[in-house]
C-alpha cells in the first residue's frame, strides 16, 4: 500500500518557495538541492520523532521568513553595542549581520598572528567544498543541518595555528538587524591546531518584536593536546526562532569545555553532537538557561565516546518562570572498544511558577564493560528551608528568592573558570532577576 501523502505546513511551503527563489547560477546549487530534498522528504520534525519529542518544530515553527538581505553596517552597529553581553571583555571580534560577514564591525587585532580567518562566502562562490567536511550528521536525519546546507550564505573559517595561544578571547557575533522578519543562516568551520589554547565566545543578538529566524552550524576540530573554552550566549529577540548545532571532534589529550547560556528567543534549540576522536581527551559540557513568559528553550546533547580513556562531565541548570518551558536531553554513548571511559551527566531545573514546565531526559548507552558512568536529573521549586533561613535574617521574601535563584545558576556558570566570562554571564543573570549590584 502506498504511503499516505504528507500535508506540508505553512512553514514548509514557505521554505520550499524561498528555496525555489534562490539564484539558479549558484555554483553549489546541486549540493543545496540534495540537502533541501533530504529535508523536505521528512519535513519539520515533530513529537513523533524521539529526538524532537519535547520540541515539536512542526507546531512551534508557524512560518518561515525569506533569507535576510545585507544591511548597512552602521545600522547594525548601534544594536551590536546596545546588546553586548561581553562588553567588558577585551576580545577580538568577527561580526555577522543578517547572515553576512561585516568587516567594518570586526576586529582581529591582538590575535591575527595566531590564526587565519576567511569568510566562508568566498569558498561558497568557488564551489563550496568546505561544506562537505562534516561526517557527524546525516542531512536526512538532521533537519537543522539540512536546512543550513540548503540556505547557508556565509560563515567563519578559522584556523588557530599549532601551539598558538590566543592572548584574548575571540568572539563570533551574530546580529539580526531590521524591522521585518528574515532568515540568517551561517556555517562556521573552526580548526584548533595541536597544542593550541583559545577562548572562543559565540554570541547572538537581535531586536525584540521581530519574528526572524537564525540557523547556525559550527563544525569544530580540536587538535591533539589543545585546550579550548567555547562559550555560547544566546540572547536573540523575544519573537525569534533560534536553531544552533555544534559538531566538535576532539582529538587525543585535548581539553574542550563548551558552555551554553540561553536567555533569548521565543523558541530555541541548542544542540551539540560531540565525538571523542583520540584517547585521553576530556570535556566539561555545561550550561545555564533562564526563561520566562512563553519561551520554549531546548538544550540537546549527544556525546560519543568512540575511543578509550576519555572523560566527559555534563552539568546543566535552568530557572523557568511564568508559562515558559525548558527541555534538557542528553545522551552519552560508550562504544564497545571505549574502555576506561568516565561519563557523568546532571541536569537540575528550578520552577519559579505553577505554570512553568521542564522536561529532563538523561540517557546512557553503554557497550563497554570497564567504564564509570552515571546520570541524574532533578526538577523542583525553591527550597523552603533555605528561604526561611534567609527571611529569618531580615531578607525580604522576593529578594531572598532572587538571591537563591542566582546562587543556583551561578553554580553552573562558575564552572567556566574564566573570571571575565563568569562576570559577564552572572551580570546578565542579575539583570534577569532584577538584582542590583554584586552578589557574593
Short mmCIF file of N, CA and C in Angstrom, two decimals, residues 219-392:
data_model
loop_
_atom_site.label_atom_id
_atom_site.label_comp_id
_atom_site.label_asym_id
_atom_site.label_seq_id
_atom_site.Cartn_x
_atom_site.Cartn_y
_atom_site.Cartn_z
N UNK A 219 31.14 23.68 12.95
CA UNK A 219 31.90 22.44 12.77
C UNK A 219 33.29 22.67 13.37
N UNK A 220 33.63 21.95 14.44
CA UNK A 220 34.82 22.28 15.22
C UNK A 220 35.76 21.07 15.29
N UNK A 221 37.04 21.28 15.06
CA UNK A 221 38.07 20.25 15.25
C UNK A 221 39.04 20.74 16.31
N UNK A 222 39.21 19.94 17.35
CA UNK A 222 40.14 20.28 18.42
C UNK A 222 41.36 19.36 18.29
N UNK A 223 42.52 19.94 18.01
CA UNK A 223 43.72 19.14 17.76
C UNK A 223 44.29 18.50 19.02
N UNK A 224 45.28 17.64 18.82
CA UNK A 224 45.89 16.90 19.92
C UNK A 224 46.48 17.86 20.97
N UNK A 225 46.12 17.62 22.21
CA UNK A 225 46.67 18.42 23.30
C UNK A 225 46.19 19.86 23.35
N UNK A 226 45.26 20.24 22.52
CA UNK A 226 44.75 21.62 22.53
C UNK A 226 43.80 21.82 23.71
N UNK A 227 43.64 23.10 24.11
CA UNK A 227 42.74 23.45 25.20
C UNK A 227 41.83 24.58 24.73
N UNK A 228 40.53 24.32 24.77
CA UNK A 228 39.57 25.30 24.24
C UNK A 228 38.38 25.44 25.17
N UNK A 229 38.07 26.68 25.49
CA UNK A 229 36.79 27.01 26.14
C UNK A 229 35.91 27.63 25.06
N UNK A 230 34.67 27.16 24.95
CA UNK A 230 33.74 27.64 23.92
C UNK A 230 32.47 28.07 24.65
N UNK A 231 32.15 29.35 24.66
CA UNK A 231 31.01 29.86 25.42
C UNK A 231 29.99 30.45 24.45
N UNK A 232 28.81 29.88 24.43
CA UNK A 232 27.73 30.38 23.58
C UNK A 232 26.72 31.14 24.43
N UNK A 233 26.44 32.39 24.05
CA UNK A 233 25.46 33.21 24.75
C UNK A 233 24.33 33.55 23.77
N UNK A 234 23.18 32.96 23.97
CA UNK A 234 22.04 33.13 23.06
C UNK A 234 21.09 34.15 23.65
N UNK A 235 21.07 35.35 23.05
CA UNK A 235 20.20 36.44 23.52
C UNK A 235 19.41 37.02 22.36
N UNK A 236 18.80 36.15 21.58
CA UNK A 236 18.00 36.60 20.44
C UNK A 236 16.79 37.41 20.91
N UNK A 237 16.15 38.11 19.96
CA UNK A 237 14.96 38.88 20.27
C UNK A 237 13.81 38.00 20.72
N UNK A 238 12.82 38.64 21.37
CA UNK A 238 11.78 37.85 22.04
C UNK A 238 10.80 37.14 21.11
N UNK A 239 10.83 37.43 19.78
CA UNK A 239 9.98 36.71 18.83
C UNK A 239 10.80 35.82 17.89
N UNK A 240 12.09 35.71 18.15
CA UNK A 240 12.98 34.98 17.24
C UNK A 240 12.86 33.48 17.42
N UNK A 241 13.27 32.75 16.36
CA UNK A 241 13.44 31.30 16.44
C UNK A 241 14.91 31.02 16.20
N UNK A 242 15.53 30.31 17.15
CA UNK A 242 16.97 30.06 17.08
C UNK A 242 17.22 28.56 17.00
N UNK A 243 17.97 28.13 15.97
CA UNK A 243 18.38 26.74 15.83
C UNK A 243 19.89 26.71 15.70
N UNK A 244 20.56 26.11 16.68
CA UNK A 244 22.01 26.05 16.66
C UNK A 244 22.50 24.62 16.82
N UNK A 245 23.49 24.26 16.02
CA UNK A 245 24.06 22.90 16.06
C UNK A 245 25.57 23.01 16.10
N UNK A 246 26.19 22.41 17.12
CA UNK A 246 27.65 22.42 17.26
C UNK A 246 28.15 21.00 17.10
N UNK A 247 29.18 20.83 16.26
CA UNK A 247 29.69 19.50 15.91
C UNK A 247 31.18 19.43 16.22
N UNK A 248 31.59 19.16 17.46
CA UNK A 248 33.01 19.08 17.77
C UNK A 248 33.57 17.66 17.62
N UNK A 249 34.80 17.57 17.13
CA UNK A 249 35.59 16.34 17.16
C UNK A 249 36.83 16.64 17.99
N UNK A 250 37.06 15.85 19.02
CA UNK A 250 38.11 16.14 19.98
C UNK A 250 39.19 15.07 19.89
N UNK A 251 40.41 15.49 19.59
CA UNK A 251 41.50 14.53 19.41
C UNK A 251 42.22 14.25 20.72
N UNK A 252 43.23 13.40 20.66
CA UNK A 252 43.88 12.86 21.85
C UNK A 252 44.41 13.94 22.79
N UNK A 253 44.20 13.72 24.08
CA UNK A 253 44.75 14.56 25.15
C UNK A 253 44.27 16.01 25.09
N UNK A 254 43.28 16.30 24.29
CA UNK A 254 42.74 17.66 24.21
C UNK A 254 41.74 17.89 25.34
N UNK A 255 41.52 19.18 25.64
CA UNK A 255 40.52 19.58 26.63
C UNK A 255 39.56 20.55 25.94
N UNK A 256 38.30 20.17 25.88
CA UNK A 256 37.29 21.01 25.23
C UNK A 256 36.15 21.24 26.22
N UNK A 257 35.94 22.50 26.62
CA UNK A 257 34.94 22.84 27.63
C UNK A 257 33.93 23.83 27.05
N UNK A 258 32.83 23.36 26.48
CA UNK A 258 31.79 24.28 25.99
C UNK A 258 30.79 24.64 27.08
N UNK A 259 30.24 25.84 26.98
CA UNK A 259 29.20 26.29 27.91
C UNK A 259 28.10 26.94 27.10
N UNK A 260 26.83 26.62 27.45
CA UNK A 260 25.68 27.15 26.71
C UNK A 260 24.85 28.02 27.65
N UNK A 261 24.77 29.30 27.34
CA UNK A 261 23.92 30.21 28.11
C UNK A 261 22.74 30.60 27.23
N UNK A 262 21.53 30.32 27.68
CA UNK A 262 20.34 30.59 26.87
C UNK A 262 19.39 31.51 27.62
N UNK A 263 19.06 32.64 27.01
CA UNK A 263 18.15 33.59 27.66
C UNK A 263 17.13 34.17 26.68
N UNK A 264 17.44 34.16 25.38
CA UNK A 264 16.59 34.87 24.43
C UNK A 264 15.74 33.96 23.57
N UNK A 265 15.01 34.59 22.64
CA UNK A 265 14.17 33.97 21.61
C UNK A 265 12.85 33.44 22.17
N UNK A 266 11.89 33.27 21.26
CA UNK A 266 10.61 32.65 21.63
C UNK A 266 10.76 31.14 21.65
N UNK A 267 11.46 30.62 20.64
CA UNK A 267 11.72 29.18 20.53
C UNK A 267 13.20 28.99 20.19
N UNK A 268 13.87 28.14 20.93
CA UNK A 268 15.30 27.91 20.65
C UNK A 268 15.66 26.46 20.93
N UNK A 269 16.56 25.97 20.11
CA UNK A 269 17.14 24.64 20.36
C UNK A 269 18.64 24.75 20.11
N UNK A 270 19.42 24.49 21.17
CA UNK A 270 20.87 24.44 21.06
C UNK A 270 21.28 22.99 21.19
N UNK A 271 21.95 22.50 20.16
CA UNK A 271 22.28 21.08 20.10
C UNK A 271 23.78 20.90 19.90
N UNK A 272 24.35 19.92 20.61
CA UNK A 272 25.76 19.59 20.42
C UNK A 272 25.87 18.09 20.20
N UNK A 273 26.63 17.71 19.18
CA UNK A 273 26.91 16.30 18.91
C UNK A 273 28.43 16.16 18.87
N UNK A 274 28.99 15.65 19.94
CA UNK A 274 30.44 15.63 20.11
C UNK A 274 30.99 14.22 20.00
N UNK A 275 32.17 14.10 19.38
CA UNK A 275 32.85 12.80 19.26
C UNK A 275 34.25 12.92 19.84
N UNK A 276 34.57 12.00 20.75
CA UNK A 276 35.96 11.87 21.19
C UNK A 276 36.70 11.05 20.13
N UNK A 277 37.71 11.67 19.55
CA UNK A 277 38.39 11.06 18.42
C UNK A 277 39.80 10.59 18.76
N UNK A 278 40.23 10.81 20.02
CA UNK A 278 41.58 10.40 20.42
C UNK A 278 41.60 10.11 21.91
N UNK A 279 42.45 9.19 22.32
CA UNK A 279 42.48 8.78 23.72
C UNK A 279 42.99 9.90 24.63
N UNK A 280 42.49 9.88 25.88
CA UNK A 280 42.97 10.81 26.89
C UNK A 280 42.35 12.19 26.83
N UNK A 281 41.34 12.39 25.99
CA UNK A 281 40.70 13.71 25.90
C UNK A 281 39.66 13.88 27.01
N UNK A 282 39.41 15.12 27.38
CA UNK A 282 38.40 15.42 28.40
C UNK A 282 37.50 16.56 27.94
N UNK A 283 36.28 16.57 28.46
CA UNK A 283 35.35 17.65 28.12
C UNK A 283 34.37 17.89 29.27
N UNK A 284 34.20 19.15 29.63
CA UNK A 284 33.17 19.55 30.57
C UNK A 284 32.12 20.35 29.81
N UNK A 285 30.98 19.75 29.59
CA UNK A 285 29.90 20.41 28.82
C UNK A 285 28.88 20.92 29.82
N UNK A 286 28.72 22.24 29.86
CA UNK A 286 27.87 22.83 30.90
C UNK A 286 26.96 23.90 30.31
N UNK A 287 25.98 24.32 31.13
CA UNK A 287 25.10 25.34 30.62
C UNK A 287 24.14 25.87 31.66
N UNK A 288 23.57 27.03 31.36
CA UNK A 288 22.55 27.65 32.21
C UNK A 288 21.47 28.25 31.32
N UNK A 289 20.21 28.00 31.67
CA UNK A 289 19.08 28.51 30.90
C UNK A 289 18.18 29.33 31.82
N UNK A 290 17.77 30.50 31.33
CA UNK A 290 16.78 31.30 32.06
C UNK A 290 15.65 31.62 31.08
N UNK A 291 14.42 31.38 31.49
CA UNK A 291 13.29 31.58 30.57
C UNK A 291 12.09 32.07 31.35
N UNK A 292 11.31 32.92 30.69
CA UNK A 292 10.04 33.37 31.27
C UNK A 292 9.05 33.69 30.15
N UNK A 293 7.89 34.22 30.53
CA UNK A 293 6.87 34.45 29.51
C UNK A 293 6.40 33.12 28.95
N UNK A 294 6.41 32.98 27.61
CA UNK A 294 6.03 31.73 26.96
C UNK A 294 7.19 31.16 26.14
N UNK A 295 8.41 31.45 26.57
CA UNK A 295 9.58 30.94 25.87
C UNK A 295 9.64 29.41 25.90
N UNK A 296 10.26 28.85 24.86
CA UNK A 296 10.50 27.40 24.79
C UNK A 296 11.98 27.22 24.45
N UNK A 297 12.80 26.80 25.42
CA UNK A 297 14.25 26.71 25.23
C UNK A 297 14.71 25.27 25.45
N UNK A 298 15.35 24.72 24.45
CA UNK A 298 15.73 23.30 24.43
C UNK A 298 17.25 23.20 24.33
N UNK A 299 17.85 22.38 25.20
CA UNK A 299 19.26 22.03 25.09
C UNK A 299 19.35 20.52 24.89
N UNK A 300 19.99 20.12 23.81
CA UNK A 300 20.11 18.70 23.48
C UNK A 300 21.57 18.38 23.19
N UNK A 301 22.07 17.30 23.78
CA UNK A 301 23.46 16.92 23.50
C UNK A 301 23.60 15.41 23.36
N UNK A 302 24.53 15.05 22.49
CA UNK A 302 24.93 13.64 22.30
C UNK A 302 26.44 13.60 22.37
N UNK A 303 26.96 12.79 23.28
CA UNK A 303 28.41 12.67 23.44
C UNK A 303 28.80 11.23 23.08
N UNK A 304 29.64 11.10 22.07
CA UNK A 304 30.08 9.78 21.63
C UNK A 304 31.48 9.50 22.12
N UNK A 305 31.61 8.53 23.04
CA UNK A 305 32.92 8.05 23.45
C UNK A 305 33.30 6.93 22.47
N UNK A 306 34.06 7.29 21.47
CA UNK A 306 34.40 6.33 20.41
C UNK A 306 35.77 5.71 20.62
N UNK A 307 36.55 6.21 21.59
CA UNK A 307 37.90 5.69 21.87
C UNK A 307 38.07 5.56 23.37
N UNK A 308 39.07 4.79 23.84
CA UNK A 308 39.22 4.57 25.29
C UNK A 308 39.75 5.79 26.04
N UNK A 309 39.56 5.74 27.36
CA UNK A 309 40.20 6.63 28.33
C UNK A 309 39.90 8.11 28.11
N UNK A 310 38.65 8.40 27.83
CA UNK A 310 38.22 9.81 27.74
C UNK A 310 37.23 10.10 28.87
N UNK A 311 37.14 11.38 29.22
CA UNK A 311 36.28 11.79 30.33
C UNK A 311 35.33 12.89 29.86
N UNK A 312 34.05 12.73 30.14
CA UNK A 312 33.09 13.81 29.87
C UNK A 312 32.23 14.05 31.10
N UNK A 313 32.00 15.32 31.40
CA UNK A 313 31.13 15.71 32.51
C UNK A 313 30.15 16.75 32.00
N UNK A 314 28.87 16.47 32.16
CA UNK A 314 27.82 17.38 31.69
C UNK A 314 27.05 17.91 32.90
N UNK A 315 26.91 19.21 32.98
CA UNK A 315 26.27 19.82 34.14
C UNK A 315 25.44 21.02 33.67
N UNK A 316 24.11 20.92 33.79
CA UNK A 316 23.23 21.97 33.28
C UNK A 316 22.23 22.40 34.35
N UNK A 317 21.97 23.71 34.37
CA UNK A 317 20.98 24.25 35.31
C UNK A 317 20.01 25.14 34.54
N UNK A 318 18.77 25.21 35.02
CA UNK A 318 17.77 26.05 34.37
C UNK A 318 16.83 26.63 35.41
N UNK A 319 16.44 27.89 35.20
CA UNK A 319 15.42 28.55 36.02
C UNK A 319 14.29 28.96 35.07
N UNK A 320 13.10 28.43 35.30
CA UNK A 320 11.97 28.61 34.38
C UNK A 320 10.83 29.31 35.12
N UNK A 321 10.34 30.40 34.55
CA UNK A 321 9.29 31.20 35.21
C UNK A 321 8.07 31.33 34.29
N UNK A 322 7.00 31.88 34.84
CA UNK A 322 5.76 32.15 34.11
C UNK A 322 5.23 30.87 33.45
N UNK A 323 4.94 30.96 32.13
CA UNK A 323 4.46 29.79 31.39
C UNK A 323 5.53 29.24 30.45
N UNK A 324 6.76 29.55 30.75
CA UNK A 324 7.86 29.10 29.89
C UNK A 324 8.08 27.60 30.05
N UNK A 325 8.79 27.04 29.03
CA UNK A 325 9.10 25.62 29.07
C UNK A 325 10.57 25.40 28.74
N UNK A 326 11.22 24.57 29.52
CA UNK A 326 12.61 24.22 29.27
C UNK A 326 12.73 22.74 28.98
N UNK A 327 13.75 22.39 28.20
CA UNK A 327 14.00 20.99 27.84
C UNK A 327 15.49 20.70 27.97
N UNK A 328 15.83 19.57 28.57
CA UNK A 328 17.20 19.07 28.52
C UNK A 328 17.16 17.61 28.10
N UNK A 329 17.84 17.32 27.00
CA UNK A 329 18.01 15.93 26.55
C UNK A 329 19.50 15.67 26.43
N UNK A 330 20.00 14.67 27.10
CA UNK A 330 21.42 14.37 27.00
C UNK A 330 21.64 12.88 26.88
N UNK A 331 22.53 12.48 25.99
CA UNK A 331 22.83 11.05 25.85
C UNK A 331 24.33 10.85 25.72
N UNK A 332 24.85 9.95 26.56
CA UNK A 332 26.26 9.55 26.46
C UNK A 332 26.30 8.17 25.84
N UNK A 333 26.99 8.05 24.71
CA UNK A 333 27.19 6.75 24.07
C UNK A 333 28.62 6.28 24.34
N UNK A 334 28.77 5.06 24.83
CA UNK A 334 30.09 4.47 25.04
C UNK A 334 30.19 3.23 24.15
N UNK A 335 31.06 3.29 23.16
CA UNK A 335 31.15 2.21 22.18
C UNK A 335 32.00 1.05 22.73
N UNK A 336 31.89 -0.16 22.14
CA UNK A 336 32.47 -1.38 22.73
C UNK A 336 33.96 -1.28 23.06
N UNK A 337 34.75 -0.60 22.25
CA UNK A 337 36.19 -0.53 22.47
C UNK A 337 36.60 0.67 23.33
N UNK A 338 35.63 1.46 23.80
CA UNK A 338 35.95 2.68 24.57
C UNK A 338 36.06 2.37 26.06
N UNK A 339 36.98 1.45 26.39
CA UNK A 339 37.17 1.08 27.80
C UNK A 339 37.79 2.25 28.58
N UNK A 340 37.65 2.17 29.92
CA UNK A 340 38.18 3.21 30.83
C UNK A 340 37.53 4.57 30.59
N UNK A 341 36.31 4.56 30.08
CA UNK A 341 35.57 5.82 29.89
C UNK A 341 34.98 6.28 31.22
N UNK A 342 34.99 7.59 31.41
CA UNK A 342 34.27 8.18 32.54
C UNK A 342 33.26 9.18 31.98
N UNK A 343 32.02 9.03 32.38
CA UNK A 343 30.98 9.94 31.93
C UNK A 343 29.99 10.22 33.03
N UNK A 344 29.71 11.47 33.26
CA UNK A 344 28.79 11.85 34.33
C UNK A 344 27.90 13.00 33.84
N UNK A 345 26.60 12.84 33.99
CA UNK A 345 25.67 13.85 33.50
C UNK A 345 24.68 14.24 34.58
N UNK A 346 24.47 15.54 34.76
CA UNK A 346 23.50 16.03 35.74
C UNK A 346 22.75 17.24 35.16
N UNK A 347 21.44 17.22 35.29
CA UNK A 347 20.60 18.34 34.88
C UNK A 347 19.69 18.71 36.05
N UNK A 348 19.65 19.99 36.40
CA UNK A 348 18.82 20.46 37.51
C UNK A 348 18.00 21.66 37.06
N UNK A 349 16.72 21.63 37.34
CA UNK A 349 15.84 22.73 36.93
C UNK A 349 15.07 23.26 38.13
N UNK A 350 14.87 24.56 38.12
CA UNK A 350 14.12 25.24 39.18
C UNK A 350 12.88 25.86 38.55
N UNK A 351 11.71 25.47 39.02
CA UNK A 351 10.46 26.03 38.50
C UNK A 351 10.01 27.16 39.40
N UNK A 352 9.83 28.34 38.82
CA UNK A 352 9.54 29.53 39.62
C UNK A 352 8.06 29.92 39.59
N UNK A 353 7.23 29.16 38.90
CA UNK A 353 5.79 29.43 38.90
C UNK A 353 5.04 28.11 38.75
N UNK A 354 3.74 28.15 39.02
CA UNK A 354 2.92 26.95 38.92
C UNK A 354 2.79 26.47 37.48
N UNK A 355 2.90 27.39 36.51
CA UNK A 355 2.68 27.03 35.11
C UNK A 355 3.97 26.76 34.34
N UNK A 356 5.12 26.93 34.98
CA UNK A 356 6.39 26.63 34.31
C UNK A 356 6.55 25.12 34.14
N UNK A 357 7.24 24.71 33.04
CA UNK A 357 7.45 23.29 32.78
C UNK A 357 8.91 23.04 32.43
N UNK A 358 9.38 21.85 32.78
CA UNK A 358 10.72 21.45 32.37
C UNK A 358 10.73 19.95 32.12
N UNK A 359 11.32 19.55 31.00
CA UNK A 359 11.43 18.13 30.64
C UNK A 359 12.89 17.71 30.69
N UNK A 360 13.19 16.72 31.50
CA UNK A 360 14.54 16.19 31.65
C UNK A 360 14.61 14.79 31.04
N UNK A 361 15.62 14.56 30.20
CA UNK A 361 15.76 13.23 29.62
C UNK A 361 17.24 12.85 29.49
N UNK A 362 17.88 12.46 30.59
CA UNK A 362 19.27 11.99 30.50
C UNK A 362 19.31 10.51 30.14
N UNK A 363 20.27 10.13 29.30
CA UNK A 363 20.37 8.73 28.86
C UNK A 363 21.83 8.28 28.81
N UNK A 364 22.02 6.98 29.05
CA UNK A 364 23.32 6.35 28.87
C UNK A 364 23.14 5.14 27.96
N UNK A 365 23.99 5.00 26.97
CA UNK A 365 24.02 3.79 26.14
C UNK A 365 25.44 3.27 26.20
N UNK A 366 25.64 2.17 26.92
CA UNK A 366 26.99 1.69 27.22
C UNK A 366 27.18 0.29 26.63
N UNK A 367 28.22 0.15 25.80
CA UNK A 367 28.53 -1.15 25.18
C UNK A 367 29.93 -1.63 25.57
N UNK A 368 30.52 -1.01 26.59
CA UNK A 368 31.82 -1.44 27.11
C UNK A 368 31.62 -1.81 28.58
N UNK A 369 32.51 -2.68 29.12
CA UNK A 369 32.27 -3.18 30.48
C UNK A 369 33.19 -2.57 31.53
N UNK A 370 34.21 -1.81 31.14
CA UNK A 370 35.13 -1.24 32.11
C UNK A 370 35.02 0.29 32.07
N UNK A 371 33.88 0.78 32.54
CA UNK A 371 33.62 2.22 32.48
C UNK A 371 32.99 2.70 33.80
N UNK A 372 33.05 4.00 34.03
CA UNK A 372 32.38 4.61 35.17
C UNK A 372 31.46 5.69 34.62
N UNK A 373 30.17 5.43 34.63
CA UNK A 373 29.22 6.39 34.05
C UNK A 373 27.99 6.51 34.96
N UNK A 374 27.38 7.67 34.93
CA UNK A 374 26.17 7.87 35.70
C UNK A 374 25.44 9.12 35.23
N UNK A 375 24.20 9.22 35.60
CA UNK A 375 23.45 10.44 35.28
C UNK A 375 22.40 10.70 36.35
N UNK A 376 21.95 11.94 36.41
CA UNK A 376 20.90 12.31 37.35
C UNK A 376 20.16 13.53 36.85
N UNK A 377 18.97 13.72 37.36
CA UNK A 377 18.16 14.87 36.95
C UNK A 377 17.21 15.23 38.09
N UNK A 378 17.05 16.52 38.32
CA UNK A 378 16.11 16.99 39.33
C UNK A 378 15.28 18.13 38.76
N UNK A 379 14.11 18.31 39.29
CA UNK A 379 13.23 19.40 38.86
C UNK A 379 12.33 19.75 40.06
N UNK A 380 12.40 20.97 40.52
CA UNK A 380 11.60 21.31 41.69
C UNK A 380 11.51 22.80 41.92
N UNK A 381 10.99 23.15 43.10
CA UNK A 381 10.83 24.56 43.44
C UNK A 381 11.91 25.00 44.43
N UNK A 382 11.91 26.26 44.78
CA UNK A 382 12.91 26.78 45.71
C UNK A 382 12.76 26.09 47.07
N UNK A 383 13.89 25.75 47.66
CA UNK A 383 13.91 25.06 48.95
C UNK A 383 13.31 25.98 50.03
N UNK A 384 12.21 25.52 50.65
CA UNK A 384 11.51 26.35 51.63
C UNK A 384 12.37 26.59 52.88
N UNK A 385 13.20 25.63 53.26
CA UNK A 385 14.05 25.80 54.44
C UNK A 385 15.10 26.89 54.19
N UNK A 386 15.68 26.90 53.01
CA UNK A 386 16.66 27.95 52.68
C UNK A 386 15.99 29.31 52.63
N UNK A 387 14.78 29.31 52.09
CA UNK A 387 14.04 30.58 52.02
C UNK A 387 13.72 31.09 53.44
N UNK A 388 13.31 30.18 54.31
CA UNK A 388 13.02 30.55 55.69
C UNK A 388 14.27 31.08 56.39
N UNK A 389 15.40 30.42 56.14
CA UNK A 389 16.66 30.84 56.75
C UNK A 389 16.98 32.29 56.39
N UNK A 390 16.82 32.63 55.13
CA UNK A 390 17.16 34.00 54.69
C UNK A 390 16.14 35.00 55.23
N UNK A 391 14.86 34.62 55.23
CA UNK A 391 13.85 35.56 55.73
C UNK A 391 14.02 35.78 57.23
N UNK A 392 14.49 34.74 57.95
CA UNK A 392 14.69 34.90 59.39
C UNK A 392 15.82 35.87 59.72
#
